Tab-separated table of C-alpha atoms in Angstrom:
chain	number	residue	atom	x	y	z
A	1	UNK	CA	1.997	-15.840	-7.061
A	2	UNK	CA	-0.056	-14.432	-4.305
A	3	UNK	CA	-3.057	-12.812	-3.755
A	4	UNK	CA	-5.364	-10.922	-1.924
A	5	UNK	CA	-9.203	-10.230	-1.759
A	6	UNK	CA	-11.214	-8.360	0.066
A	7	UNK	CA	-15.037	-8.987	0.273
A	8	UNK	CA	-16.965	-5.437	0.527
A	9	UNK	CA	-16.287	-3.057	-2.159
A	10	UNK	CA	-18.282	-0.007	0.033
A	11	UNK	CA	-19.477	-0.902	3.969
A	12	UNK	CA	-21.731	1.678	5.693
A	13	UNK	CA	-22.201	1.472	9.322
A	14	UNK	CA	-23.636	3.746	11.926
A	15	UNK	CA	-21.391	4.904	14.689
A	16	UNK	CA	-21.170	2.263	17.784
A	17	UNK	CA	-21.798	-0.491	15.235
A	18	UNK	CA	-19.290	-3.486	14.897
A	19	UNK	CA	-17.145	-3.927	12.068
A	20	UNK	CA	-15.971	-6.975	9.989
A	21	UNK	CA	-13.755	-6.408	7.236
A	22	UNK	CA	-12.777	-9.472	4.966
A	23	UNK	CA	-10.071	-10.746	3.711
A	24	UNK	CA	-8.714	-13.822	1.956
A	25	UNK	CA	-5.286	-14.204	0.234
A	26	UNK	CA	-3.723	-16.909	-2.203
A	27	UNK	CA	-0.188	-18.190	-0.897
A	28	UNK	CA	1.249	-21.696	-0.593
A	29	UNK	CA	3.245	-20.618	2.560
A	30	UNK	CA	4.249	-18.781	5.380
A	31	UNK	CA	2.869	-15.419	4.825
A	32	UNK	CA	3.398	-12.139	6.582
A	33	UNK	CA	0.113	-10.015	6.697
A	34	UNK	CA	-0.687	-6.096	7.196
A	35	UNK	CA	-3.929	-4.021	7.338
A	36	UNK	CA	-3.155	-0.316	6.403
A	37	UNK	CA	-5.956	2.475	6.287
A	38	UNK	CA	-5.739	5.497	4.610
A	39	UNK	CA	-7.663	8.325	5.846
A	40	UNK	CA	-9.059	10.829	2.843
A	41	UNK	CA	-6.445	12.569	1.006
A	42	UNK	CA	-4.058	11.027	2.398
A	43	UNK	CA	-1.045	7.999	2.396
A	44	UNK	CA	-1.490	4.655	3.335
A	45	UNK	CA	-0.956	4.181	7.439
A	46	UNK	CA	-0.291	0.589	9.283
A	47	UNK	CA	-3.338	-0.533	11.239
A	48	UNK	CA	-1.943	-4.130	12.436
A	49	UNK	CA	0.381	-6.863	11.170
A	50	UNK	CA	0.822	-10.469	11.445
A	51	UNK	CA	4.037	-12.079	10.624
A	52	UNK	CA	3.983	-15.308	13.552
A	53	UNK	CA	2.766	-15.845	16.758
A	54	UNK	CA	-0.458	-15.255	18.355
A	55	UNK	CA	-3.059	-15.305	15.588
A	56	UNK	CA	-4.976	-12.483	16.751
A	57	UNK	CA	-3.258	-9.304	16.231
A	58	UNK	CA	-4.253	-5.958	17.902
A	59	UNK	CA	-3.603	-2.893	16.499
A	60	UNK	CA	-3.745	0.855	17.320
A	61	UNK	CA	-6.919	3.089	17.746
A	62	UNK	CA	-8.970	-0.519	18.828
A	63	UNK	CA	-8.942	-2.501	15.569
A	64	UNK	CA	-7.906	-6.321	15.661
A	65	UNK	CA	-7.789	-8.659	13.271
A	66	UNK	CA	-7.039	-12.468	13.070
A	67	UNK	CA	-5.279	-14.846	11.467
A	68	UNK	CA	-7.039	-18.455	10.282
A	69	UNK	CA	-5.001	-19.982	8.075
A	70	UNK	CA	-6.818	-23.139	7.696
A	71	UNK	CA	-9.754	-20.507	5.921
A	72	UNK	CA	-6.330	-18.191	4.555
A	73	UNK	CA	-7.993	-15.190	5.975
A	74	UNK	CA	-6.739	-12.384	8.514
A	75	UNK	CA	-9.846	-10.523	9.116
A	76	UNK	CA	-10.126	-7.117	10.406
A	77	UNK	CA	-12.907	-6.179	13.230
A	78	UNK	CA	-13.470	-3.303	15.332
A	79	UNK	CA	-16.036	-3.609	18.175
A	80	UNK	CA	-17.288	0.180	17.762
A	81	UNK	CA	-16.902	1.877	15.078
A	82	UNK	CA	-16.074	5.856	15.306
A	83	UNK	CA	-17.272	8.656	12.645
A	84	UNK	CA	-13.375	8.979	12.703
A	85	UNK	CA	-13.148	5.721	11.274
A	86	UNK	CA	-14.218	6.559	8.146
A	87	UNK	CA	-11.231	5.887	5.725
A	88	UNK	CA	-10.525	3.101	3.192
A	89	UNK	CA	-8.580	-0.266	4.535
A	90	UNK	CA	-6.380	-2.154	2.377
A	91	UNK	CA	-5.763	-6.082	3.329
A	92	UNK	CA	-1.971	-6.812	2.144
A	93	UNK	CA	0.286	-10.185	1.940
A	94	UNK	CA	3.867	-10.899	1.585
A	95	UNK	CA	4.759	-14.348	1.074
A	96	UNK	CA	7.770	-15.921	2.550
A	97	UNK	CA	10.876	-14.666	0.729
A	98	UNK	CA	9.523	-12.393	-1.109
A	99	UNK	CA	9.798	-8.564	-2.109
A	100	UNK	CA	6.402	-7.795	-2.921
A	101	UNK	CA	3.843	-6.579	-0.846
A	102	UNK	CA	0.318	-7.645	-2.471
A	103	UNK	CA	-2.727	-5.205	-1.886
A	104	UNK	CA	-6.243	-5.922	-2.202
A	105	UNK	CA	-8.641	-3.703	-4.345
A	106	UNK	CA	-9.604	-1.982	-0.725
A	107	UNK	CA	-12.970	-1.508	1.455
A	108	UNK	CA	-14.371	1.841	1.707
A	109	UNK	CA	-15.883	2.346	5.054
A	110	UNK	CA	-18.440	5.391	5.605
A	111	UNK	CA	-19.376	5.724	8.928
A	112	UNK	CA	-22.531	7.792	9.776
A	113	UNK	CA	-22.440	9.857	13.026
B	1	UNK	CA	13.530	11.680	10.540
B	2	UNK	CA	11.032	13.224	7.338
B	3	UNK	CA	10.496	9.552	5.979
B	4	UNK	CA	9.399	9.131	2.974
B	5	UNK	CA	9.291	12.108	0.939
B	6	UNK	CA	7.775	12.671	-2.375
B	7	UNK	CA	7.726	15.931	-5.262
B	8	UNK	CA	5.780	16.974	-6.678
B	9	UNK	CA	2.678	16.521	-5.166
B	10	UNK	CA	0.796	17.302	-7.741
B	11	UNK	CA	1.098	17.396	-12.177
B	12	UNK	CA	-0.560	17.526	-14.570
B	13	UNK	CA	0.897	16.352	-18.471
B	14	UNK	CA	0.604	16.423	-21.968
B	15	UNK	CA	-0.346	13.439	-23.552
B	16	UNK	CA	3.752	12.330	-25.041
B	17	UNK	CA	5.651	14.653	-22.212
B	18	UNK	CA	7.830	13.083	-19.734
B	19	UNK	CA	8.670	13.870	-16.364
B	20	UNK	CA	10.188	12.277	-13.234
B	21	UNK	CA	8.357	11.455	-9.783
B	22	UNK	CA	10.935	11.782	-7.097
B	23	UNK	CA	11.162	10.149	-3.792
B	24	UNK	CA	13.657	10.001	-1.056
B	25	UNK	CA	13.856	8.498	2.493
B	26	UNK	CA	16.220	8.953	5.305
B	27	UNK	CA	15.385	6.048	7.262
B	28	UNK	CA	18.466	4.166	5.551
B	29	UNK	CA	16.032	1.244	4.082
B	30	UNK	CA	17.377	-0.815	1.674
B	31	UNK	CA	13.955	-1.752	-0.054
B	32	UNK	CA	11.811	1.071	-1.859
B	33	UNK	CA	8.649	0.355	-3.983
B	34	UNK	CA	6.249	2.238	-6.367
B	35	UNK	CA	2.976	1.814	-6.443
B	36	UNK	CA	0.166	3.277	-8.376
B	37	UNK	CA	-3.376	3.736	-7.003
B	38	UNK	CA	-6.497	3.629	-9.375
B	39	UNK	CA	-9.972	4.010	-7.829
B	40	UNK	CA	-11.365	0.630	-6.536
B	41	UNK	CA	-8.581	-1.218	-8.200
B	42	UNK	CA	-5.835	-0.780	-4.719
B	43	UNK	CA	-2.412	-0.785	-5.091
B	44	UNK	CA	-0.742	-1.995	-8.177
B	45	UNK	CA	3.250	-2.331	-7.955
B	46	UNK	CA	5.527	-0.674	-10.454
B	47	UNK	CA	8.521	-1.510	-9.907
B	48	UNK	CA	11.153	-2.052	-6.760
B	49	UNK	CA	14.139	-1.578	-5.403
B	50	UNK	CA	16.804	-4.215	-3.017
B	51	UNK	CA	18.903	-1.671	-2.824
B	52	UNK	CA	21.187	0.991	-4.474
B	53	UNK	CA	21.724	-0.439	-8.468
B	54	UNK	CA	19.460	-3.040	-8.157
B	55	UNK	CA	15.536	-2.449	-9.308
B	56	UNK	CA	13.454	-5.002	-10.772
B	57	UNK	CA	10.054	-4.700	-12.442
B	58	UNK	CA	6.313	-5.117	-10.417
B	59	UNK	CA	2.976	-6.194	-11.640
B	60	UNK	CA	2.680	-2.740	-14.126
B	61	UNK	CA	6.256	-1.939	-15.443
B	62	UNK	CA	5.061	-0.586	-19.100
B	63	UNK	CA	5.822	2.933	-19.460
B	64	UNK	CA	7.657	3.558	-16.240
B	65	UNK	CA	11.260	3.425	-16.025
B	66	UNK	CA	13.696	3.768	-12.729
B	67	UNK	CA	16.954	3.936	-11.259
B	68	UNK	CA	18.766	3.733	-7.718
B	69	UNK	CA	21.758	5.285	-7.715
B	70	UNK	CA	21.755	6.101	-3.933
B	71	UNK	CA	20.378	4.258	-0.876
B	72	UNK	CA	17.868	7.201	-0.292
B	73	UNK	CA	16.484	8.276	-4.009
B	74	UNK	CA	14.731	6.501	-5.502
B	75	UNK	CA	13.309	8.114	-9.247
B	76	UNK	CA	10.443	7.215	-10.942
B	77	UNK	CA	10.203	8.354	-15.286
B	78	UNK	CA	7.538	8.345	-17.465
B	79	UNK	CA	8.809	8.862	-21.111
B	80	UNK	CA	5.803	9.161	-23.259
B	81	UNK	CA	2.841	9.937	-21.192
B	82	UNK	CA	-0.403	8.495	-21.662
B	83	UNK	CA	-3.679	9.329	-20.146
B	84	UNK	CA	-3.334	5.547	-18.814
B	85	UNK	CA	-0.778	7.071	-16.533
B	86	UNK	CA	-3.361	9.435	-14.604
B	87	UNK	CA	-3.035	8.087	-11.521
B	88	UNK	CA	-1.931	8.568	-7.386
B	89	UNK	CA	1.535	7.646	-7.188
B	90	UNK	CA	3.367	6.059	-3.963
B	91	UNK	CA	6.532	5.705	-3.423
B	92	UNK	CA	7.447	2.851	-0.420
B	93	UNK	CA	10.086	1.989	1.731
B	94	UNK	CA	11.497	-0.870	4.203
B	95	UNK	CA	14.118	-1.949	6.199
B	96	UNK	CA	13.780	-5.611	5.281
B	97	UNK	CA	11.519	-7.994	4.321
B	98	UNK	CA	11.297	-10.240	6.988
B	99	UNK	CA	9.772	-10.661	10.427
B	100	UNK	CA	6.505	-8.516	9.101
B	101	UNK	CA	8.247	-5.189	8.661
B	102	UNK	CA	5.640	-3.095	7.175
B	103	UNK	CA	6.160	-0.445	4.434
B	104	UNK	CA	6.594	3.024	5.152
B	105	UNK	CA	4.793	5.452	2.428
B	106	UNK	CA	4.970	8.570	1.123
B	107	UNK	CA	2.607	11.068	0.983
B	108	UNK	CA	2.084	10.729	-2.971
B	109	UNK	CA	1.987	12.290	-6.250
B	110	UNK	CA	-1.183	13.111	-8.473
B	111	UNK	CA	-0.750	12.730	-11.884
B	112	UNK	CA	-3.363	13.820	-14.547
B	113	UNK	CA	-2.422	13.300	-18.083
B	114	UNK	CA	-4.533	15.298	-20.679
């Protein structure tokens, strides 16, 4: 079965800071790989995927994230973070073959202006 | 295109009534998804859907119940409603499953049960 986890429950960062966002998941193969955000109030949006390729993904409004699968992590980073940015982010995994898309429990991010 | 379209978007229940969540897309996806989201805990999957008569269950099946008659609806019904159920609903939809193709959500459904 797979699985996800994410690392930070609540991050807090001021605006301009840099963001990490972790993210680990449990699959014994070739695994597809999405960060969505969802902005208060409202439905889950695609940030970035990664389904082959070049392990470092970009994705719209400046985030990135990248793909290690030695570590099984595709973490998310932002280089400045925006009051804007303030939403939760969901790290999700589809294994090879498979119907189900996995979420993690989510990272709130508040970000002060 | 609308999407992914959900009603209502908001209820609020009896403890024992039933109801249905609807959702429909238009994008002509063969895969559609439910997913219930409880505070800190993510997304939990309910059930899903390959396509029209074919649904199998998710990670959290008990108490839900759906259907796919159609490529584009895609029902969700609670029978006996518990306050268990109190919860942000999502309904999901994709093209495939391969080659990364994300899921395309709807705007969601909050249910209270009292």
């Amino acid at each position: 079965a797979q699985s996800v986890s994410q690392h930070n429950h609540h991050v807090i960062l001021s605006e301009a800071a840099s963001l990490e966002l972790g993210c680990n998941y449990s699959y014994g193969g070739t695994v597809n790989l999405f960060w969505y955000v969802q902005y208060p109030g409202q439905h889950l949006q695609l940030l970035l995927k990664y389904f082959s390729g070049d392990p470092l993904v970009k994705g719209i409004k400046g985030f990135e994230a990248e793909f290690i699968k030695s570590k099984f992590s595709f973490n998310l980073r932002k280089p400045s973070v925006q009051w804007s940015d303030t939403a939760e982010y969901f790290c999700a995994v589809r294994g090879a073959g498979s119907y189900q898309l996995t979420f993690g429990k989510g990272t709130k991010l508040s970000v002060i202006p | 295109n609308a999407g992914v379209t959900q009603t209502p978007k908001f209820r609020i229940l009896k403890i024992g009534q039933s109801m249905t969540l609807q959702c429909t897309q238009d994008m002509n996806h063969n895969y559609m998804y439910w997913y219930r989201q409880d505070p800190g805990m993510g997304l939990k999957l309910i059930y899903y859907s390959v396509g029209a008569g074919i649904t199998d269950k998710g990670e959290v099946p008990n108490g839900y119940n759906v259907s796919r008659s159609t490529t584009e609806d895609f029902p969700l019904r609670l029978e006996l409603a518990a306050p268990s159920q109190t919860s942000v609903y999502f309904c999901a939809s994709s093209p495939r499953t391969s080659g990364g193709s994300p899921l395309h959500f709807g705007n969601g459904t909050r249910l209270t049960v009292t």
